[in-house]
Short mmCIF file of C-alpha atoms in Angstrom, two decimals:
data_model
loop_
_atom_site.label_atom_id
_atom_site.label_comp_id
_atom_site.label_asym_id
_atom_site.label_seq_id
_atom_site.Cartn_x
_atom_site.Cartn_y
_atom_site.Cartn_z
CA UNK A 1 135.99 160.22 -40.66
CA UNK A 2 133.94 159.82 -37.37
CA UNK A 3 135.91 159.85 -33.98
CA UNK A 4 134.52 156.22 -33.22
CA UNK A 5 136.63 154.93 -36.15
CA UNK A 6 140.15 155.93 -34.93
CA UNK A 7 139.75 155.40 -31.81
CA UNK A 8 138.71 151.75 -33.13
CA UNK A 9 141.78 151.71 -34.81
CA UNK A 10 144.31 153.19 -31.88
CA UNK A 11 142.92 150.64 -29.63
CA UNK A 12 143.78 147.67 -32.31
CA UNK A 13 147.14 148.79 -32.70
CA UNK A 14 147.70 149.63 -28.70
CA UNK A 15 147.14 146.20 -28.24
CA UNK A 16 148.48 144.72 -31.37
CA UNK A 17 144.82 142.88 -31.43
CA UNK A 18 145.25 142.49 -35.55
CA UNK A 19 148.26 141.38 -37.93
CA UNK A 20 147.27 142.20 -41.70
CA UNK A 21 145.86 139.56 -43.66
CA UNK A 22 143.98 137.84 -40.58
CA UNK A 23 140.49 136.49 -41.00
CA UNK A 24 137.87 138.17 -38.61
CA UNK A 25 134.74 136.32 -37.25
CA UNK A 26 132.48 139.01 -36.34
CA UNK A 27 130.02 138.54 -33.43
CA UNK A 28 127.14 140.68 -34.47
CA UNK A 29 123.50 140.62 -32.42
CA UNK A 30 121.88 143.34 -34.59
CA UNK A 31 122.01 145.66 -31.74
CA UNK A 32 124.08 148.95 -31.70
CA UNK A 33 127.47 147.86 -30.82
CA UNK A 34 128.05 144.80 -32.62
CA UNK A 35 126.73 147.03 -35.91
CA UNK A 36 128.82 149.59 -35.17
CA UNK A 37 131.49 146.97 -34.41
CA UNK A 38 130.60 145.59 -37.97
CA UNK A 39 130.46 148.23 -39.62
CA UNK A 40 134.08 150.13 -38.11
CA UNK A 41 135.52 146.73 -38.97
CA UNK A 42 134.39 146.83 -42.61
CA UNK A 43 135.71 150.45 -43.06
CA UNK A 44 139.32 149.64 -42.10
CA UNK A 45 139.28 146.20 -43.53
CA UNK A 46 141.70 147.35 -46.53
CA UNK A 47 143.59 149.10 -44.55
CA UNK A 48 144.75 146.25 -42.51
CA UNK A 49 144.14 143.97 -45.34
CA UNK A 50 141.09 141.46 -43.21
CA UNK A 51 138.80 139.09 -44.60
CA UNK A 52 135.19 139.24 -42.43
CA UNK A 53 132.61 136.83 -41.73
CA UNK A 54 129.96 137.32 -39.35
CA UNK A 55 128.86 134.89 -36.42
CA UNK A 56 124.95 135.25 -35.33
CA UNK A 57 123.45 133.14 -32.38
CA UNK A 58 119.78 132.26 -31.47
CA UNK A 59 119.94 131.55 -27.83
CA UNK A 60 115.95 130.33 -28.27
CA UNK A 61 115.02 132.83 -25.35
CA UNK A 62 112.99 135.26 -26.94
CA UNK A 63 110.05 136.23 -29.75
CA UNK A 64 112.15 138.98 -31.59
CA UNK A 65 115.55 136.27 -32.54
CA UNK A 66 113.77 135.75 -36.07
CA UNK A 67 113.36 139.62 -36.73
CA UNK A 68 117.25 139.82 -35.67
CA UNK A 69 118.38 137.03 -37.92
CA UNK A 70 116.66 138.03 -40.45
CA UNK A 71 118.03 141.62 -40.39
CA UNK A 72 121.78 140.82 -39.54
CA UNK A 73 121.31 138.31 -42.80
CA UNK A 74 120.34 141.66 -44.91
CA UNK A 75 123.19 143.69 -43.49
CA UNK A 76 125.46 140.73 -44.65
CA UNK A 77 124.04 140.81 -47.89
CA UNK A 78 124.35 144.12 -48.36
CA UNK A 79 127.98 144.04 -47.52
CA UNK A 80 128.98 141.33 -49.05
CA UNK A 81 130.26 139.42 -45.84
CA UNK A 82 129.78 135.88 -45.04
CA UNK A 83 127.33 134.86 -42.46
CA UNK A 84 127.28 131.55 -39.73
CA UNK A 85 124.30 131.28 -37.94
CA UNK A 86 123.22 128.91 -35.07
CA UNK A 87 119.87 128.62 -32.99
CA UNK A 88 120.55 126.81 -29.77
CA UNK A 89 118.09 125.57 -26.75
CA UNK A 90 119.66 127.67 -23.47
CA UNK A 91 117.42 126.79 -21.35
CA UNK A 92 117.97 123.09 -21.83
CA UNK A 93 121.55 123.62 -20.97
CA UNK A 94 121.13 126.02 -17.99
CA UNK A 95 118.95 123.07 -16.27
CA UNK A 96 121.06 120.08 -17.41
CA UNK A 97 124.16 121.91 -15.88
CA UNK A 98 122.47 123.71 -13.17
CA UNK A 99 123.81 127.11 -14.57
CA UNK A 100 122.33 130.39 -14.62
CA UNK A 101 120.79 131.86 -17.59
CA UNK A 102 123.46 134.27 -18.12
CA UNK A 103 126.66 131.28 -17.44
CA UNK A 104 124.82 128.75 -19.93
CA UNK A 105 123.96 131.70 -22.43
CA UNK A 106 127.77 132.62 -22.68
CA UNK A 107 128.74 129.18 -22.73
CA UNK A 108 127.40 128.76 -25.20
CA UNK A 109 127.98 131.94 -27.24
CA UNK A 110 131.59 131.37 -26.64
CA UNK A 111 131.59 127.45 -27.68
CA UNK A 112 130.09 128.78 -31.06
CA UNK A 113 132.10 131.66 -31.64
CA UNK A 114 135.79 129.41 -31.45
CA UNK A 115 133.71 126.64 -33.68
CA UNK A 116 132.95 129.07 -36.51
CA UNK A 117 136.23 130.44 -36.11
CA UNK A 118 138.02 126.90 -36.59
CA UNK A 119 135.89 126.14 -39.32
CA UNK A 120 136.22 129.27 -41.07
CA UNK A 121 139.95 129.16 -40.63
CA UNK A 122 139.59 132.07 -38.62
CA UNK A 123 142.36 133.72 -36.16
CA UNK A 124 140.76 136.20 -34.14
CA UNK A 125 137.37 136.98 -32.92
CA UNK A 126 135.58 140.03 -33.03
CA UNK A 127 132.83 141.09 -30.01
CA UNK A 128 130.96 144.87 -29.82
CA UNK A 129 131.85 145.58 -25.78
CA UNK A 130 132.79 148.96 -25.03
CA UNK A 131 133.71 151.40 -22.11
CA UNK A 132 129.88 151.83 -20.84
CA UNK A 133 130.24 147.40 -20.56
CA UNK A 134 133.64 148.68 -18.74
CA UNK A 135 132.36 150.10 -16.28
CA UNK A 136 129.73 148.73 -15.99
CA UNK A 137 131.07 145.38 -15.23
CA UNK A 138 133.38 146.90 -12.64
CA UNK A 139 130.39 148.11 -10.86
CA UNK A 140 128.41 144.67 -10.67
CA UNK A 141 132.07 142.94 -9.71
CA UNK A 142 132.46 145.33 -6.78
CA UNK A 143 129.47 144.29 -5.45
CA UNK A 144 129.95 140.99 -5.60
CA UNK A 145 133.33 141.31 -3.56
CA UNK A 146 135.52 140.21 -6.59
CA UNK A 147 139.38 140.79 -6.32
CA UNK A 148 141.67 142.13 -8.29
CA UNK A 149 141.68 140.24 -11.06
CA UNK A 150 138.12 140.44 -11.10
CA UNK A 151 138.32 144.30 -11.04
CA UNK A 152 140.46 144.01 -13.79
CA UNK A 153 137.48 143.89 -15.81
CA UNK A 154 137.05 143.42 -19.43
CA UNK A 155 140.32 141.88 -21.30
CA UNK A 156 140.50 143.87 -24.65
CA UNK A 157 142.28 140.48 -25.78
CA UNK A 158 141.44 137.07 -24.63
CA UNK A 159 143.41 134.09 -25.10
CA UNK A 160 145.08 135.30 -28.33
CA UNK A 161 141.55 135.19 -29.99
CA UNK A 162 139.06 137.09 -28.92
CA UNK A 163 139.38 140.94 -29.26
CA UNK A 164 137.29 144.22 -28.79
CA UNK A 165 137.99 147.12 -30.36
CA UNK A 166 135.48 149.32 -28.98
CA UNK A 167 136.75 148.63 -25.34
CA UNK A 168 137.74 152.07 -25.06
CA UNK A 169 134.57 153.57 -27.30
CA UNK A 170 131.68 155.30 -24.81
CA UNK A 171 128.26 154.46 -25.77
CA UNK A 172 127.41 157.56 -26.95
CA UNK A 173 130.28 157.62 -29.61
CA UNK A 174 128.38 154.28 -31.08
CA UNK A 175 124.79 156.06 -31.18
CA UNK A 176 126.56 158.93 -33.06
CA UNK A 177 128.40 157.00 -35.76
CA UNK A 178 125.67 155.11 -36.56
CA UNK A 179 123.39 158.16 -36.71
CA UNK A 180 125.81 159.53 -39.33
CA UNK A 181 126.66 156.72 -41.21
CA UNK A 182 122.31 155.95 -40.93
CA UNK A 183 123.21 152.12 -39.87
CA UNK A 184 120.14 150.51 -38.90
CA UNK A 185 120.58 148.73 -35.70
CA UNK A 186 117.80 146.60 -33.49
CA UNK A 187 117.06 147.44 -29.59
CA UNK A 188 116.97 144.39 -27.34
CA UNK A 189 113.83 145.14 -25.01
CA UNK A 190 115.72 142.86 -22.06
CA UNK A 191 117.99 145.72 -22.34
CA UNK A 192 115.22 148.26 -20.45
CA UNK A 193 114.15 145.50 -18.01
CA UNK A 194 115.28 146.13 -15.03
CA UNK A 195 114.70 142.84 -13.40
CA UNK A 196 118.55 142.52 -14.91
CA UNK A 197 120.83 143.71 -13.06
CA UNK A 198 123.12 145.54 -15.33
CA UNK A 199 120.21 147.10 -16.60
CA UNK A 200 119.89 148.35 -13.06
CA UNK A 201 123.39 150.00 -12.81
CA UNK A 202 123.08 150.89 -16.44
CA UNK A 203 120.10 153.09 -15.35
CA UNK A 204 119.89 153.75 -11.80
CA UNK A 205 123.09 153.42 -9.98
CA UNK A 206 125.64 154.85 -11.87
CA UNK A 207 123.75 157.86 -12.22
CA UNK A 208 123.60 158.58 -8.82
CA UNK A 209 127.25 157.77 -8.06
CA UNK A 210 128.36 160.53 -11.21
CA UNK A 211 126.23 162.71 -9.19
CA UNK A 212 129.51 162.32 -7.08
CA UNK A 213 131.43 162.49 -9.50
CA UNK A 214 130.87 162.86 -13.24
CA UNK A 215 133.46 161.15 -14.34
CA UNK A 216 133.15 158.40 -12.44
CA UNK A 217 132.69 156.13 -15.83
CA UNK A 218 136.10 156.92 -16.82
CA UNK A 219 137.10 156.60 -13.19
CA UNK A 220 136.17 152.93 -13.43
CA UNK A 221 137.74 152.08 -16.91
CA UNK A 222 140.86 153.83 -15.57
CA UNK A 223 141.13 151.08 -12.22
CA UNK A 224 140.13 148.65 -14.48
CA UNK A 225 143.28 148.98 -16.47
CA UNK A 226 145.76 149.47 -13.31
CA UNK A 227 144.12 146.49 -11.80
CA UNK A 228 144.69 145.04 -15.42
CA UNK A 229 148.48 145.89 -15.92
CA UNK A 230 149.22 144.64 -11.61
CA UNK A 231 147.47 141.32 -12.07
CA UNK A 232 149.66 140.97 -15.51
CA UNK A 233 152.85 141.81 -12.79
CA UNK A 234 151.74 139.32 -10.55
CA UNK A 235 151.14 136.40 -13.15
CA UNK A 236 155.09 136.80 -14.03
CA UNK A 237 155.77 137.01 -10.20
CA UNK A 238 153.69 133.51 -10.03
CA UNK A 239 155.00 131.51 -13.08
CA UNK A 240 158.57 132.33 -11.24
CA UNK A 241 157.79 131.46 -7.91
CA UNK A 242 154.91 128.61 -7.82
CA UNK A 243 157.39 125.76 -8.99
CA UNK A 244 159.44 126.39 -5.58
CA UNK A 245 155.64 126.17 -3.75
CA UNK A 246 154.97 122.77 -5.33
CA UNK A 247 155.81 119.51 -3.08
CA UNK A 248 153.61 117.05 -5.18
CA UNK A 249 151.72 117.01 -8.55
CA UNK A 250 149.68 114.62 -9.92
CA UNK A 251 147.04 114.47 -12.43
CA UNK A 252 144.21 115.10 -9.95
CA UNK A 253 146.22 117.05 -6.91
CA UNK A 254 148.38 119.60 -6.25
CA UNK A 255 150.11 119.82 -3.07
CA UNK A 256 151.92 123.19 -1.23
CA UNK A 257 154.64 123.03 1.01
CA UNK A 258 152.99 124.93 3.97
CA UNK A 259 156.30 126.35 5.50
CA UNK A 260 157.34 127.87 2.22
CA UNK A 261 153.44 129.58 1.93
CA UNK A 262 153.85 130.62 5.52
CA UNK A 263 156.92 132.52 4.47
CA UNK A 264 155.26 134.58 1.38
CA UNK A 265 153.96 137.87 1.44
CA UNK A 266 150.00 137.64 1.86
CA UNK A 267 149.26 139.18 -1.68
CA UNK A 268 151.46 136.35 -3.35
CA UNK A 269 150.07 133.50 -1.10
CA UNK A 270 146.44 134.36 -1.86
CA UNK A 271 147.03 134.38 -5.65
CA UNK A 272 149.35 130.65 -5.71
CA UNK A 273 145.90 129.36 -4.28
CA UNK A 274 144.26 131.01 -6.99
CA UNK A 275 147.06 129.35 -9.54
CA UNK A 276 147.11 126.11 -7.75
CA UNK A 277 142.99 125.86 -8.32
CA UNK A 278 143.21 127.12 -12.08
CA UNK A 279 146.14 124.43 -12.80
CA UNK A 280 144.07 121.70 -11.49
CA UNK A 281 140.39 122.63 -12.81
CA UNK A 282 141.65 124.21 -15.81
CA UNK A 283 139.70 127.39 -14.86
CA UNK A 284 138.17 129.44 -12.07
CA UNK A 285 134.11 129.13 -12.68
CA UNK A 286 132.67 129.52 -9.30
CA UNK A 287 135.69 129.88 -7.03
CA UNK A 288 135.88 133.68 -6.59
CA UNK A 289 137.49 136.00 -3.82
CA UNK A 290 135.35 134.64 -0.66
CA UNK A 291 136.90 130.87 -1.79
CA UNK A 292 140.42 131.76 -1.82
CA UNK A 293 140.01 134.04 1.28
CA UNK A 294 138.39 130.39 3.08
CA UNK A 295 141.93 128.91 1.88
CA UNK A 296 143.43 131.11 3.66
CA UNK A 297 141.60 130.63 6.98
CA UNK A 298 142.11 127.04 6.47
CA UNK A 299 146.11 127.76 6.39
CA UNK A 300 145.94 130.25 9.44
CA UNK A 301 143.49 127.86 11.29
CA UNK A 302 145.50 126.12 14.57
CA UNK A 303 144.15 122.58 14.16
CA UNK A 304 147.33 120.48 11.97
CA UNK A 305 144.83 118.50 10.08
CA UNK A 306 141.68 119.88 8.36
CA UNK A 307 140.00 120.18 5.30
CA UNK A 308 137.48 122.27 3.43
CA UNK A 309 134.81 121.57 0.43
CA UNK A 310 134.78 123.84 -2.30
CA UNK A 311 132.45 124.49 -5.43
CA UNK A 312 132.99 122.26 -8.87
CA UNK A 313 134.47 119.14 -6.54
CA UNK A 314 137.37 120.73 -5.41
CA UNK A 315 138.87 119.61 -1.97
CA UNK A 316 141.77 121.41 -0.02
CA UNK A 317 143.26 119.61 2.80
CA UNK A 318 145.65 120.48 5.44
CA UNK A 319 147.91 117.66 7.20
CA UNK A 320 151.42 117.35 7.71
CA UNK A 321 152.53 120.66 6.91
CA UNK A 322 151.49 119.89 3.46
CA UNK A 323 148.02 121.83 1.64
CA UNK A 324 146.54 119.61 -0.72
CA UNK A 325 144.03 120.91 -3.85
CA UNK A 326 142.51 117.65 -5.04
CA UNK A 327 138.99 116.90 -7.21
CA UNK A 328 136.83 114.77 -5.24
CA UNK A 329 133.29 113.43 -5.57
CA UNK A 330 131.62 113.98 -2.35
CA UNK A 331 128.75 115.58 -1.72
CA UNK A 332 128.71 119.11 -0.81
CA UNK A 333 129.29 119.97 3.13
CA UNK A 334 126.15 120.84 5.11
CA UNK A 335 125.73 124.72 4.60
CA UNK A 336 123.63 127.17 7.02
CA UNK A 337 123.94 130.86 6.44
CA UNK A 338 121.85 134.13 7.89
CA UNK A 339 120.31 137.07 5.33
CA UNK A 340 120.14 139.94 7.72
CA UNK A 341 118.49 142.13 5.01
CA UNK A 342 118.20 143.19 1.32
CA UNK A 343 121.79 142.65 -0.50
CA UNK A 344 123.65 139.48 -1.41
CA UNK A 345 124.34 136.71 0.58
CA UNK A 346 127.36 133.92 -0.64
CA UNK A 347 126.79 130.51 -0.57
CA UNK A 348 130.70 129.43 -0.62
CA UNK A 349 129.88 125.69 -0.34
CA UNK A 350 128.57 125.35 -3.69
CA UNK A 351 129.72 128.63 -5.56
CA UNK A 352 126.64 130.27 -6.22
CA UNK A 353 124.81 133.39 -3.78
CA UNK A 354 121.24 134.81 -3.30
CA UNK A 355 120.65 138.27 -3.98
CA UNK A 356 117.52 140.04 -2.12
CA UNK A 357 115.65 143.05 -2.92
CA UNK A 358 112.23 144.68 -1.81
CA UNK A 359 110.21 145.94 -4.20
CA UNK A 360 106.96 147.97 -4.13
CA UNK A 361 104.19 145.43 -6.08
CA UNK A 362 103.60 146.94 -9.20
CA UNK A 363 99.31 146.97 -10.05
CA UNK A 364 99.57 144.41 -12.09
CA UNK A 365 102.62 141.57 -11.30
CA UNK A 366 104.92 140.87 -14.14
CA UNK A 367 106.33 137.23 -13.00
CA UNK A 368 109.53 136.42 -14.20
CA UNK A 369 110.60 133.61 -16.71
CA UNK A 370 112.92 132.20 -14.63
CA UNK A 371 113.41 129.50 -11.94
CA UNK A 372 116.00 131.15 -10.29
CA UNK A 373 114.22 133.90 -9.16
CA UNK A 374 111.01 133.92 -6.73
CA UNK A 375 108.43 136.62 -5.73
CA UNK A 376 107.53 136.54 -2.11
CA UNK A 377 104.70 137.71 0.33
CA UNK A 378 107.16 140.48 2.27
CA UNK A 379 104.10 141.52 4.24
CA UNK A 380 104.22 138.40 5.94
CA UNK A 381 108.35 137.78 5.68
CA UNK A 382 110.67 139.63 7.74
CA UNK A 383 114.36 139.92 7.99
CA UNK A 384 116.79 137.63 9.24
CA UNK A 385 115.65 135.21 7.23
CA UNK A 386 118.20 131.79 6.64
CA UNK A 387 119.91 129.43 4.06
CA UNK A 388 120.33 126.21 4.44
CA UNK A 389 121.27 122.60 2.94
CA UNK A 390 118.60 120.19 2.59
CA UNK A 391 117.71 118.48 5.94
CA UNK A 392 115.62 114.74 6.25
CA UNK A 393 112.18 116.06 7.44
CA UNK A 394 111.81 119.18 5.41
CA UNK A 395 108.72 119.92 4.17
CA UNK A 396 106.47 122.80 2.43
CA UNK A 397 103.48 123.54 0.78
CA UNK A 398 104.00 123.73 -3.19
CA UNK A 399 102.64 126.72 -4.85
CA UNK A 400 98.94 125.43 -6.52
CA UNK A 401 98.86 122.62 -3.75
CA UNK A 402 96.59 122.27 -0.75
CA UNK A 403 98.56 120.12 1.48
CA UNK A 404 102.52 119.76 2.25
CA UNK A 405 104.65 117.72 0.79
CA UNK A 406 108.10 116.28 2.22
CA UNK A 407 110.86 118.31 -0.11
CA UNK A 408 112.62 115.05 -0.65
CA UNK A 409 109.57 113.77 -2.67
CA UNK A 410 109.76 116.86 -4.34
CA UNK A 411 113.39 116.00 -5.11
CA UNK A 412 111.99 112.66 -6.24
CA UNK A 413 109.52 114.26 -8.56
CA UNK A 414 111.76 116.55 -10.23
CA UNK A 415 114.25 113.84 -10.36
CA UNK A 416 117.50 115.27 -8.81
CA UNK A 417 120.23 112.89 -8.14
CA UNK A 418 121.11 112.47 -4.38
CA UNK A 419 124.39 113.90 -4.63
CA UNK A 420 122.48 117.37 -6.14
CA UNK A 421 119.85 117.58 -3.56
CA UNK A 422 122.50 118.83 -1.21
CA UNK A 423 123.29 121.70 -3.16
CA UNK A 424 119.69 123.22 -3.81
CA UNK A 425 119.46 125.97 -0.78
CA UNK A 426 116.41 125.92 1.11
CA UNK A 427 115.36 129.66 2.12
CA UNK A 428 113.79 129.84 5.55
CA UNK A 429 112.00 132.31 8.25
CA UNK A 430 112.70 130.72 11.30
CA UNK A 431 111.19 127.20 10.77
CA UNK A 432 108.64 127.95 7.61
CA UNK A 433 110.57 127.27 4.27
CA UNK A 434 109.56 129.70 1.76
CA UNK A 435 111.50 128.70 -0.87
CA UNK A 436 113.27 125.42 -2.55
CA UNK A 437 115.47 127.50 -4.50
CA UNK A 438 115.40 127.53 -7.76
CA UNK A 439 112.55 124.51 -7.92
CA UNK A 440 109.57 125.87 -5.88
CA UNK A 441 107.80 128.30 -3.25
CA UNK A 442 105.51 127.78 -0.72
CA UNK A 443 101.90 128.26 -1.60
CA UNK A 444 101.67 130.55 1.38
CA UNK A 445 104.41 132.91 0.50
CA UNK A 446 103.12 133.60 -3.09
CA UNK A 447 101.69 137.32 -3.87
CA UNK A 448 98.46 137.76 -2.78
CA UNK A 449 96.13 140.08 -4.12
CA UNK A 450 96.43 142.15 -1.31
CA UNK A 451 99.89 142.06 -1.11
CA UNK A 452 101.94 145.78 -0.94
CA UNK A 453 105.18 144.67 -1.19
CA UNK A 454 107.07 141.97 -2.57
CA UNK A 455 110.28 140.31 -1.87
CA UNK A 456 112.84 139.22 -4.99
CA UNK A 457 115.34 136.89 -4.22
CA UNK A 458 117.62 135.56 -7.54
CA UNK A 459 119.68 132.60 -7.53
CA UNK A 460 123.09 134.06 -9.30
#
């Protein structure tokens, strides 16, 4: 039996992911670890008595999604396993939303993954991640600033339902069992770009940083599982505690008694915000670390009565020792923030950031499918450059036009709701906007044919 198996199997029973007699949607892509996912699944299915069907999405991004339905419909047939496809339009949720690609691609995975599970009378789900995705993941969240429960990485269960077996399975361990079992598995070729960037710490940075230490991988996976089992501490500490926090609660607002924060340890106060804004949204999309850290300033600031605008509509409000978490429909404060170089930059005021990166222009320019990424002229752009909120007056030069255009006609054009305008940044040197993120650039800041170097700022 290959390695990858029981250690498959451990991890299941470690954290009690299967009962026997369950029925198993499988997410399988085609690609390595969702057929080595498949496949481990179908060799210990007597064992622990399962019933599979597999679960394959079209996200309608790319050329090669017929080739991979077709072949994950011939592995199914040649297993005998039951198979649920789906082609949806991505795209035409990412703009109706105003997601990114990768938030409105794993909406919807998700959304059909629990549907074919409900309709197949399914009780868990099945998905391929493994340790390399462990780390990997902890890597990207460190650099976005995430906290703890962030850093706590990868769940190997999820809400009851979703489970992943391979969670503690290296990469290499997959490529080996399927060499020896000779499973046929498809290569995503998004998966060498690097224009992604986990494809970028896949390939570039974690290399260097095991240069430091080779086992930094494990390293990772290892703090991802204390920071795991602490946050799992603190959620009991909460569930006892909040109630004694909570002056008011209604079905849109939650109100704190601010003496009784005042008197909690720092650690527990930043993590009832955290509860209080999950309670009342029902999640935490968009309110990270930098958010609940802006709470906190709000409680420590002198001033008895203030209030703050946060992303998704939420509103916290300070006044008579009371903090207030409330949904609310205005429009997102005026924002104004500096980019002193490459690196990301938060936009806290409507939950999104800018990431910036110089590259050396390849011979021939490869531009990128995406709006929320622009190429810039950086041999006419220097750093600090700024981000703002949409101001009356603004104007630019669209790329292909010969004049400028006011960028609330743009807004016009495109047709953006008022209350939406104000949170598309605006990317400025000094007083020449280069960039009406995520819509247009300037014609003056495209590449050039003489251009050496190029500036790549992503919307994330």
């Amino acid at each position: 039996m290959h390695p990858l198996v029981p250690s498959a199997i451990k991890t299941i029973t470690k954290y009690e992911m299967l009962q026997p007699g369950e029925r198993v949607v499988v997410g399988v892509s085609g690609g390595a670890d969702s057929m080595a996912l498949l496949h481990a699944l179908w060799e210990i299915r007597r064992d622990f008595h399962l019933s599979l069907v597999v679960a394959h999405l079209d996200h309608g991004l790319r050329p090669e999604a017929a080739e991979e339905k077709s072949f994950v419909r011939k592995t199914c047939a040649e297993l005998g396993i039951p198979l649920v496809t789906r082609k949806v339009d991505v795209r035409q949720k990412q703009k109706g939303e105003r997601l990114t690609l990768q938030e409105a691609a794993r909406e919807v995975r998700y959304a059909f993954l629990l549907e074919t599970a409900k309709a197949q009378k399914a009780t868990k789900i099945a998905l391929g991640h493994t340790a390399d995705d462990q780390a990997e993941s902890m890597v990207m969240r460190l650099l976005r600033g995430s906290g703890t429960r962030g850093l706590s990485g990868i769940p190997p269960v999820r809400g009851g339902i979703f489970i992943r077996p391979l969670i503690e399975v290296w990469r290499e361990e997959v490529e080996s069992f399927l060499q020896e079992r000779k499973v046929a598995y498809l290569t995503d070729p998004s998966n060498r770009s690097f224009h992604f960037l986990r494809n970028r710490v896949r390939h570039e940075l974690l290399p260097i940083l095991q240069q430091y230490n080779p086992r930094f991988r494990q390293t990772l996976v290892q703090m991802a599982d204390l920071f795991r089992a602490e946050e799992e501490f603190w959620q009991k500490i909460l569930e006892e505690r909040f109630p004694a926090l909570v002056r008011a609660r209604k079905k849109d607002s939650i109100t704190l008694d601010i003496p009784s924060l005042a008197g909690q340890p720092l650690p527990l106060r930043l993590r009832s915000f955290r509860y209080a804004v999950e309670k009342l949204l029902g999640h935490l999309r968009r309110v990270g670390f930098t958010h609940i850290l802006t709470i906190e300033s709000l409680l420590q600031n002198p001033e008895p009565n203030k209030s703050l605008q946060l992303p998704q509509g939420l509103c916290v409000a300070k006044a008579y020792q009371a903090l207030t978490f409330s949904k609310s429909r205005e429009e997102v404060i005026p924002f104004e923030h500096t980019v002193p170089g490459p690196g990301y930059v938060e936009i806290p005021e409507i939950g999104r950031s800018l990431r910036f990166e110089i590259q050396a222009r390849p011979p021939r320019v490869r531009f990128e499918n995406s709006s929320s990424v622009a190429l810039l002229d950086y041999d006419t752009i220097d750093f600090p450059l700024t981000i703002r909120s949409f101001r009356p007056g603004d104007r630019f030069q669209p790329l292909g036009m010969e004049g400028e255009k006011k960028v609330k006609d743009l807004f016009i054009d495109c047709k953006f709701p008022t209350a939406q305008r104000r949170r598309i940044p605006l990317l400025f040197k000094e007083d020449r906007l280069l960039w009406v993120v995520g819509v247009r650039i300037d014609h003056r800041a495209r590449l050039k044919p003489q251009t050496r170097r190029a500036l790549r700022a992503e919307l994330l």
